[in-house]
mmCIF file of C-alpha atoms and ligand atoms in Angstrom:
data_model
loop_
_atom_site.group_PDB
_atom_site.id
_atom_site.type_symbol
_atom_site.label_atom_id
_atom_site.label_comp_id
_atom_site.label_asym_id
_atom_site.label_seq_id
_atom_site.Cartn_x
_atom_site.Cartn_y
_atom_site.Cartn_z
ATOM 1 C CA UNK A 1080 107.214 88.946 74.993
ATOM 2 C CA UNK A 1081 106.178 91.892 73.419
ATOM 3 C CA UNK A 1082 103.183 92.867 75.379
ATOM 4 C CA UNK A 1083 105.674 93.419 78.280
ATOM 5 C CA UNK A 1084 107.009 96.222 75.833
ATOM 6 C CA UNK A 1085 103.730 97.508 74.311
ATOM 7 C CA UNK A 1086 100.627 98.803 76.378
ATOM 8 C CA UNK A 1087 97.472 97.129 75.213
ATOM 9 C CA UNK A 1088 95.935 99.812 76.355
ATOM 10 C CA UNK A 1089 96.269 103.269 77.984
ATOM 11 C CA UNK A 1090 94.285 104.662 80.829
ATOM 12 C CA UNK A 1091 93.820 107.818 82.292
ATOM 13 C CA UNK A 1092 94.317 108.130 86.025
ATOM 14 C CA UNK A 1093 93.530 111.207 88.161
ATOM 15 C CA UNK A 1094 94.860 111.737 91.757
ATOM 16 C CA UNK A 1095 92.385 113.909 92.954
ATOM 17 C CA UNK A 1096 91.803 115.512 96.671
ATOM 18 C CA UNK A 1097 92.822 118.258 98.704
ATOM 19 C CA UNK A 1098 96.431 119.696 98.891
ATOM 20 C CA UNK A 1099 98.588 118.038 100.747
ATOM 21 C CA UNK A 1100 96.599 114.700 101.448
ATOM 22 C CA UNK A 1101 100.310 113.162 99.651
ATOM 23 C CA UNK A 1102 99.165 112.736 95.903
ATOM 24 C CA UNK A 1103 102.638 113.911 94.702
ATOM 25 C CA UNK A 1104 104.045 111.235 97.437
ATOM 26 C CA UNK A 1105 101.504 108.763 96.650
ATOM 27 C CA UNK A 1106 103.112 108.724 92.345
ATOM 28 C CA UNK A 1107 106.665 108.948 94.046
ATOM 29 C CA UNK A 1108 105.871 105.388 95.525
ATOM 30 C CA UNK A 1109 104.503 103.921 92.264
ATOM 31 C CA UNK A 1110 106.834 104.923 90.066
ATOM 32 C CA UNK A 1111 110.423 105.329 91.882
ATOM 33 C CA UNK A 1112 108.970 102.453 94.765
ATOM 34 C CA UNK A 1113 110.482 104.989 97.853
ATOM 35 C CA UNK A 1114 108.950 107.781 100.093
ATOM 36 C CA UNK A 1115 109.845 111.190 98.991
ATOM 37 C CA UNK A 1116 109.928 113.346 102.331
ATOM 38 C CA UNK A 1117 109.041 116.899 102.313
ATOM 39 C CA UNK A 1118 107.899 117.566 98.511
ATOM 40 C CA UNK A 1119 107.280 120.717 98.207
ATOM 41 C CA UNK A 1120 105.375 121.989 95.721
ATOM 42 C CA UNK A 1121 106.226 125.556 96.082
ATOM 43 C CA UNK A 1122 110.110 123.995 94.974
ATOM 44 C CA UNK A 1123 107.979 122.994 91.701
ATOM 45 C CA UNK A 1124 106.451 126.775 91.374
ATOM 46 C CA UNK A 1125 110.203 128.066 91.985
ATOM 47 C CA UNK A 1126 111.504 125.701 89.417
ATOM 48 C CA UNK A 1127 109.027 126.684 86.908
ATOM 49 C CA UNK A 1128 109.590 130.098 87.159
ATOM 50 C CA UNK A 1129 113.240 129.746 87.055
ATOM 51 C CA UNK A 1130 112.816 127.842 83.939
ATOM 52 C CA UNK A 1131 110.786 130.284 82.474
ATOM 53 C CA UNK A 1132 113.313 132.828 82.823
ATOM 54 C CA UNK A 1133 116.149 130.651 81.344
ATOM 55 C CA UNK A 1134 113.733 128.813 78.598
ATOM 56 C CA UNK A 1135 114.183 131.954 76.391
ATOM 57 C CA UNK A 1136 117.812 133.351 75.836
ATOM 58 C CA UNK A 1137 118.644 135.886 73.531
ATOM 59 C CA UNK A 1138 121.528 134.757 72.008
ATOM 60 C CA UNK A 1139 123.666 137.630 70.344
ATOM 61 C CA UNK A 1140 125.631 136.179 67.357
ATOM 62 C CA UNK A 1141 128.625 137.709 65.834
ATOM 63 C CA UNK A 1142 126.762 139.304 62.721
ATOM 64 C CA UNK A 1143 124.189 140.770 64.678
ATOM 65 C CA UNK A 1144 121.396 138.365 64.616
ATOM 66 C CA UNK A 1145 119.126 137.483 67.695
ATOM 67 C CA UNK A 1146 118.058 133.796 68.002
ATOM 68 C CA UNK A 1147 115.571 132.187 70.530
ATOM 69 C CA UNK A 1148 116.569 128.976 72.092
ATOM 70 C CA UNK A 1149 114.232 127.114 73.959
ATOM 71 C CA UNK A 1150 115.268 124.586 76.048
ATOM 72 C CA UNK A 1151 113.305 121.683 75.995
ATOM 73 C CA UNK A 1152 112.630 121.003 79.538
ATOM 74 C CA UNK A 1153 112.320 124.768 80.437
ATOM 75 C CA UNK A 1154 109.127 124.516 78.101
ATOM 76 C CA UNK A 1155 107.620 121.679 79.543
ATOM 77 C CA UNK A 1156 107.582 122.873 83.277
ATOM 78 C CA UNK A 1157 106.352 126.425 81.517
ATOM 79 C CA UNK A 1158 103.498 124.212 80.079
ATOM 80 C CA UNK A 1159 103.096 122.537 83.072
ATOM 81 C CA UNK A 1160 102.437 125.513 85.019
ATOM 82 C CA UNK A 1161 100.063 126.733 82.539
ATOM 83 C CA UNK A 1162 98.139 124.141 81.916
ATOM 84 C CA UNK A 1163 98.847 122.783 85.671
ATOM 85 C CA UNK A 1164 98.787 119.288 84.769
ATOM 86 C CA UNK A 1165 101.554 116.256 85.368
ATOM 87 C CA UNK A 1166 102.094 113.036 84.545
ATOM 88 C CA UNK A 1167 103.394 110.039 84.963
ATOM 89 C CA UNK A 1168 103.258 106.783 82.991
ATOM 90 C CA UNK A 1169 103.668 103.378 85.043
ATOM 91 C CA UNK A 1170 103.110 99.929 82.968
ATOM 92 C CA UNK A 1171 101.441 97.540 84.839
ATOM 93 C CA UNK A 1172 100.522 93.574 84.139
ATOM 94 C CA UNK A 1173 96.338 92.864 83.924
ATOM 95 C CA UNK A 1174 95.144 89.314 83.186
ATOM 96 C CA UNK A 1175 98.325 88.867 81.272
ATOM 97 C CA UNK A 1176 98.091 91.986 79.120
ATOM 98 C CA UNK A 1177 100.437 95.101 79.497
ATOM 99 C CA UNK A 1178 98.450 97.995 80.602
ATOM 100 C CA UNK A 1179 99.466 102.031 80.541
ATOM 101 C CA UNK A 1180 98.121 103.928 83.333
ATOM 102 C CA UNK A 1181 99.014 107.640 83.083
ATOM 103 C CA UNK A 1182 98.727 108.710 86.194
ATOM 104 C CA UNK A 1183 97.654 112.650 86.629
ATOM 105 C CA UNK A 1184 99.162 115.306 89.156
ATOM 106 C CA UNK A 1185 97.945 118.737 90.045
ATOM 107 C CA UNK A 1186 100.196 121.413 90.378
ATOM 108 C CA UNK A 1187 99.265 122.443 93.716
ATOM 109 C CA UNK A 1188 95.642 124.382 91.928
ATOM 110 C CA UNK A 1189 93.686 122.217 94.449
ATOM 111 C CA UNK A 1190 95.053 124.480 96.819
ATOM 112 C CA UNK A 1191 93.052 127.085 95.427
ATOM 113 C CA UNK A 1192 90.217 125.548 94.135
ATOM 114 C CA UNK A 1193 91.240 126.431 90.526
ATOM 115 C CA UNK A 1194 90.892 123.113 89.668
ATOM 116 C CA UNK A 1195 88.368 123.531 86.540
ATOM 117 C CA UNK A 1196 85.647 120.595 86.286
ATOM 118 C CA UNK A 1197 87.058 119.715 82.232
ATOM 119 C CA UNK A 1198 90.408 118.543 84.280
ATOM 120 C CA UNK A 1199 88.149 115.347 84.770
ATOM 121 C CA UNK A 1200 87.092 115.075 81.302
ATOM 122 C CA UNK A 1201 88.529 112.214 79.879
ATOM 123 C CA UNK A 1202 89.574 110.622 83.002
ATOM 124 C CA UNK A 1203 89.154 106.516 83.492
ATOM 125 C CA UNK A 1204 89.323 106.279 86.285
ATOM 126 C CA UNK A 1205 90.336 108.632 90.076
ATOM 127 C CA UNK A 1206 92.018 108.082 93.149
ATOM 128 C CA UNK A 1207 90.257 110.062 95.250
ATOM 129 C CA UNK A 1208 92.433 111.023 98.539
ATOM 130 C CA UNK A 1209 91.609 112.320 101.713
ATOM 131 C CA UNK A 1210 94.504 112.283 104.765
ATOM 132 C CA UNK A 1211 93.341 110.136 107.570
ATOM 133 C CA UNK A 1212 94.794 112.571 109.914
ATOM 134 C CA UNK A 1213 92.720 116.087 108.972
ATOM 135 C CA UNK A 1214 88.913 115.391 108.988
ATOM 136 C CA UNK A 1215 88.557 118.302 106.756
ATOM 137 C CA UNK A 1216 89.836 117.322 103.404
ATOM 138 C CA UNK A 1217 88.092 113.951 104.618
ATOM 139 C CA UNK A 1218 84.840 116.359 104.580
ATOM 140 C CA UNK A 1219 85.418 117.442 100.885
ATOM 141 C CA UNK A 1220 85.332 114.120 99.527
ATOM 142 C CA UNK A 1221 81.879 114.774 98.180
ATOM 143 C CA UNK A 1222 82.493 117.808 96.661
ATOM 144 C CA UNK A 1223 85.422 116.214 95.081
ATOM 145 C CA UNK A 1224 83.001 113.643 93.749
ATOM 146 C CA UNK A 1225 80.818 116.386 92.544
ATOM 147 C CA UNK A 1226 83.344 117.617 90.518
ATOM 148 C CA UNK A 1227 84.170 114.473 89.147
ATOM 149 C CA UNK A 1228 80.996 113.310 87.861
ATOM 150 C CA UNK A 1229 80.418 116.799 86.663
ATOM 151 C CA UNK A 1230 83.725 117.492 85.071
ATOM 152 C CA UNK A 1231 83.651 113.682 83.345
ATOM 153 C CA UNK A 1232 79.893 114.034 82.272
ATOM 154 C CA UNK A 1233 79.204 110.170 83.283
ATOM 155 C CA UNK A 1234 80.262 107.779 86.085
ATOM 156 C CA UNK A 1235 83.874 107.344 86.403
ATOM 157 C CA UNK A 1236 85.715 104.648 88.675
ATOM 158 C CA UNK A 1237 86.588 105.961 91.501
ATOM 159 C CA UNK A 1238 89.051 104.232 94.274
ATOM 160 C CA UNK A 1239 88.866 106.604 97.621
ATOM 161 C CA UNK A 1240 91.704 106.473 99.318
ATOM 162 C CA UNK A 1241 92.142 107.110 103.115
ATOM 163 C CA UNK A 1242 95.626 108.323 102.659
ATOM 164 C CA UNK A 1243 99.035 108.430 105.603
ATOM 165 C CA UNK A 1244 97.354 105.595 107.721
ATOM 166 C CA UNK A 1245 100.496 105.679 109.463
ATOM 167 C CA UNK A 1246 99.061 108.405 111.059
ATOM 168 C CA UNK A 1247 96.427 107.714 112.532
ATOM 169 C CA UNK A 1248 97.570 105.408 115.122
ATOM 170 C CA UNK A 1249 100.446 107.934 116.191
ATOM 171 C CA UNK A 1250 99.048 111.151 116.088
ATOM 172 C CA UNK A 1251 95.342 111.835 116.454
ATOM 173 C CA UNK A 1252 93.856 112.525 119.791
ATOM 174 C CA UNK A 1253 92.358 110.161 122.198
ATOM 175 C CA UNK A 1254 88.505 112.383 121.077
ATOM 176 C CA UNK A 1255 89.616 110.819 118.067
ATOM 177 C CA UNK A 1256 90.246 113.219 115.173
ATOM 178 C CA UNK A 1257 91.203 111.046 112.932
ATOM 179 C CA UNK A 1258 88.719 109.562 110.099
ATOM 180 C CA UNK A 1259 88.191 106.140 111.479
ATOM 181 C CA UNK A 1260 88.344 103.199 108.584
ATOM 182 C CA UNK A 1261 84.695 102.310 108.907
ATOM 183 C CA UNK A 1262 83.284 105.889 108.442
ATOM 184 C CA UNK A 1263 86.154 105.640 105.125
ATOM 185 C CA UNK A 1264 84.437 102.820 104.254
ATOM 186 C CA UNK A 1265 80.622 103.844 105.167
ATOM 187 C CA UNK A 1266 81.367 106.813 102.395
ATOM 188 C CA UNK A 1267 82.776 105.369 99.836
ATOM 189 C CA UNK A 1268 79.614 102.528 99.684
ATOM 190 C CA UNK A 1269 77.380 105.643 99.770
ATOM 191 C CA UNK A 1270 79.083 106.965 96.580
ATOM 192 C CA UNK A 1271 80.086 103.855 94.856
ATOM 193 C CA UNK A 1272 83.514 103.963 94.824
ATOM 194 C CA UNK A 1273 86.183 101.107 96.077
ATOM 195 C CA UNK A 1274 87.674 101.890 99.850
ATOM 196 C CA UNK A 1275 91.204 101.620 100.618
ATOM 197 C CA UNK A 1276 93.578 103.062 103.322
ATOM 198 C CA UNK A 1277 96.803 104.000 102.250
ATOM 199 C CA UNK A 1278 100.042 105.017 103.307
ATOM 200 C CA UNK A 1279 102.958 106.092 100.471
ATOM 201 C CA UNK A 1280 105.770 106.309 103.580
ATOM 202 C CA UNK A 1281 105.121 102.965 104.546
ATOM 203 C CA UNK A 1282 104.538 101.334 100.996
ATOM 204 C CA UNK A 1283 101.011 100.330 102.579
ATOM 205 C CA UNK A 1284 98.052 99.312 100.131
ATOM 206 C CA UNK A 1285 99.680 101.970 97.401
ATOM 207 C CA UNK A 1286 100.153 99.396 94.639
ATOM 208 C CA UNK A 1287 97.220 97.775 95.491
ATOM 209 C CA UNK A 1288 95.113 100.723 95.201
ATOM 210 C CA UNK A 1289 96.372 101.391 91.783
ATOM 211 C CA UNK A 1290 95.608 97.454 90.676
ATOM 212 C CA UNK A 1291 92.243 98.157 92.223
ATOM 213 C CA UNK A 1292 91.481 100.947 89.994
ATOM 214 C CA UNK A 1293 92.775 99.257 87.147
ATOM 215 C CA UNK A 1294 90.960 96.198 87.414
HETATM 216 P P1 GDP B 1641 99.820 116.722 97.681
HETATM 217 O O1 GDP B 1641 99.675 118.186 97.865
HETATM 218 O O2 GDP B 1641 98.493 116.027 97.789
HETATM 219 O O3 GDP B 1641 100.567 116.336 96.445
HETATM 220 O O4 GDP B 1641 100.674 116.186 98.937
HETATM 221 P P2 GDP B 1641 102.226 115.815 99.014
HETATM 222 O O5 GDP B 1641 102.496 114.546 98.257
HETATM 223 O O6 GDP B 1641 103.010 117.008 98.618
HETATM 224 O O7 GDP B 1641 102.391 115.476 100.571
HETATM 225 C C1 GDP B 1641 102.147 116.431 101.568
HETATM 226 C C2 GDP B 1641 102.923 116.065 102.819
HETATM 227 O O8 GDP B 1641 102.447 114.838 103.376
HETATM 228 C C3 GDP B 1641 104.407 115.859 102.561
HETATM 229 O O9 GDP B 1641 105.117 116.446 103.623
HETATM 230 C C4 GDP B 1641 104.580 114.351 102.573
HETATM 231 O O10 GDP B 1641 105.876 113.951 102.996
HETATM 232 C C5 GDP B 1641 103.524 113.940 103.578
HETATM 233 N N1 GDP B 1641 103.053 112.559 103.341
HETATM 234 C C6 GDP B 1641 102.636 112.037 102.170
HETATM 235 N N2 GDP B 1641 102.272 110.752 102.316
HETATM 236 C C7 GDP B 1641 102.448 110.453 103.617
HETATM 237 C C8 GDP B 1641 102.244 109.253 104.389
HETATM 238 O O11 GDP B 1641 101.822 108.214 103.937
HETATM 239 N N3 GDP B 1641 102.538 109.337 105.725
HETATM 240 C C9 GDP B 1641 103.010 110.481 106.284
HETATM 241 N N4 GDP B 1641 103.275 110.435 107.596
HETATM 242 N N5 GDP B 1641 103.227 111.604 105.592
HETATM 243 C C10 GDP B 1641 102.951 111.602 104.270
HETATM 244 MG MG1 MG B 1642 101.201 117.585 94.916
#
């Protein structure tokens, strides 16, 4: 039918969380349904740059005349950079009604905290990722939720996600250095936002966060 084709409506998603907590995996799951090892996002920077330098050619024709080609790609991945924004659209299926979720990526600016609150403007809703197996971006969750509310103006929907659960089980010390599900849980009641533990290598809970978000 032709809501499978056309999105009733379109919602703005924003992974959100420290750098590498697996964002950029996490959208590689949704929207290709694999894991991605080893993205880099330094091999995005590289690319960028790269692109840069090819998106404008000087082209010398035979009377003389200069023109400027820009290559269509090169000058998205230049705005990209820029603007430090990705993303992806996946269609999903909500009470019987086709539903667009954009679904925002950072560039790798979380990694230096250039993240600017307006990124969160118009956002509907936020996955919200910490990696189970590094306590520390665990511990920025509420500044991340700070910036959120901030950058949005208003309470947005937020689905924390305890991200590479995988993880846990194989490599955090017996003194336990791993964030344990109920204190993921015991945080995300305290700011109102929907729990889930995650895992885009093993498929685990990564559609299901996304449905939870959207519902
Ligand atoms: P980002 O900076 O938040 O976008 O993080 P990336 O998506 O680039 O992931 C950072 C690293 O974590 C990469 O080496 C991924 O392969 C790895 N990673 C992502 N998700 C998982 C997961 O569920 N389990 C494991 N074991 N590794 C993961
Ligand atoms: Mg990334």
């Amino acid at each position: 039918t032709d809501s499978t084709f056309y999105p009733h409506r379109t919602f703005k998603v924003i992974l959100a969380g420290d750098a590498a907590v697996g964002k950029t995996t996490f959208i590689e799951r949704i929207c290709h349904g694999h894991f991605t090892p080893n993205l880099s996002s330094t091999i995005g920077k590289e690319f960028t740059l790269a692109s840069l330098f090819f998106c404008i050619q000087l082209k010398v024709l035979h009377d003389g005349l200069y023109i400027l080609v820009w290559d269509y790609v090169g000058l998205l991945h230049f705005l990209q950079f820029f603007l430090g924004v990705d993303f992806r659209v996946k269609t999903i299926e909500l009470d019987g009604k086709c539903v667009a979720l954009q679904l925002w990526d950072t560039a790798g600016q979380e990694r230096f905290r250039s993240l600017t609150k307006s990124y969160f403007r118009r956002a509907d809703g936020v996955i919200l990722m910490y990696d189970v197996s590094n306590e520390r971006t665990f511990a920025n969750i509420r500044n991340w939720i700070h910036n959120v509310e901030e950058g949005a103006g208003r309470k947005v929907p937020i689905v924390l996600s305890g991200n590479k659960v995988d993880l846990r089980e194989e490599s955090c010390s017996p003194q336990g250095l791993c964030v344990s599900h109920s204190d993921g849980e015991k945080l995300a009641m305290q700011c109102g936002a929907i729990f889930v533990e995650t895992s885009p290598k093993t498929g685990h809970n990564v559609f299901e966060a996304l449905m939870m978000l959207a519902k």
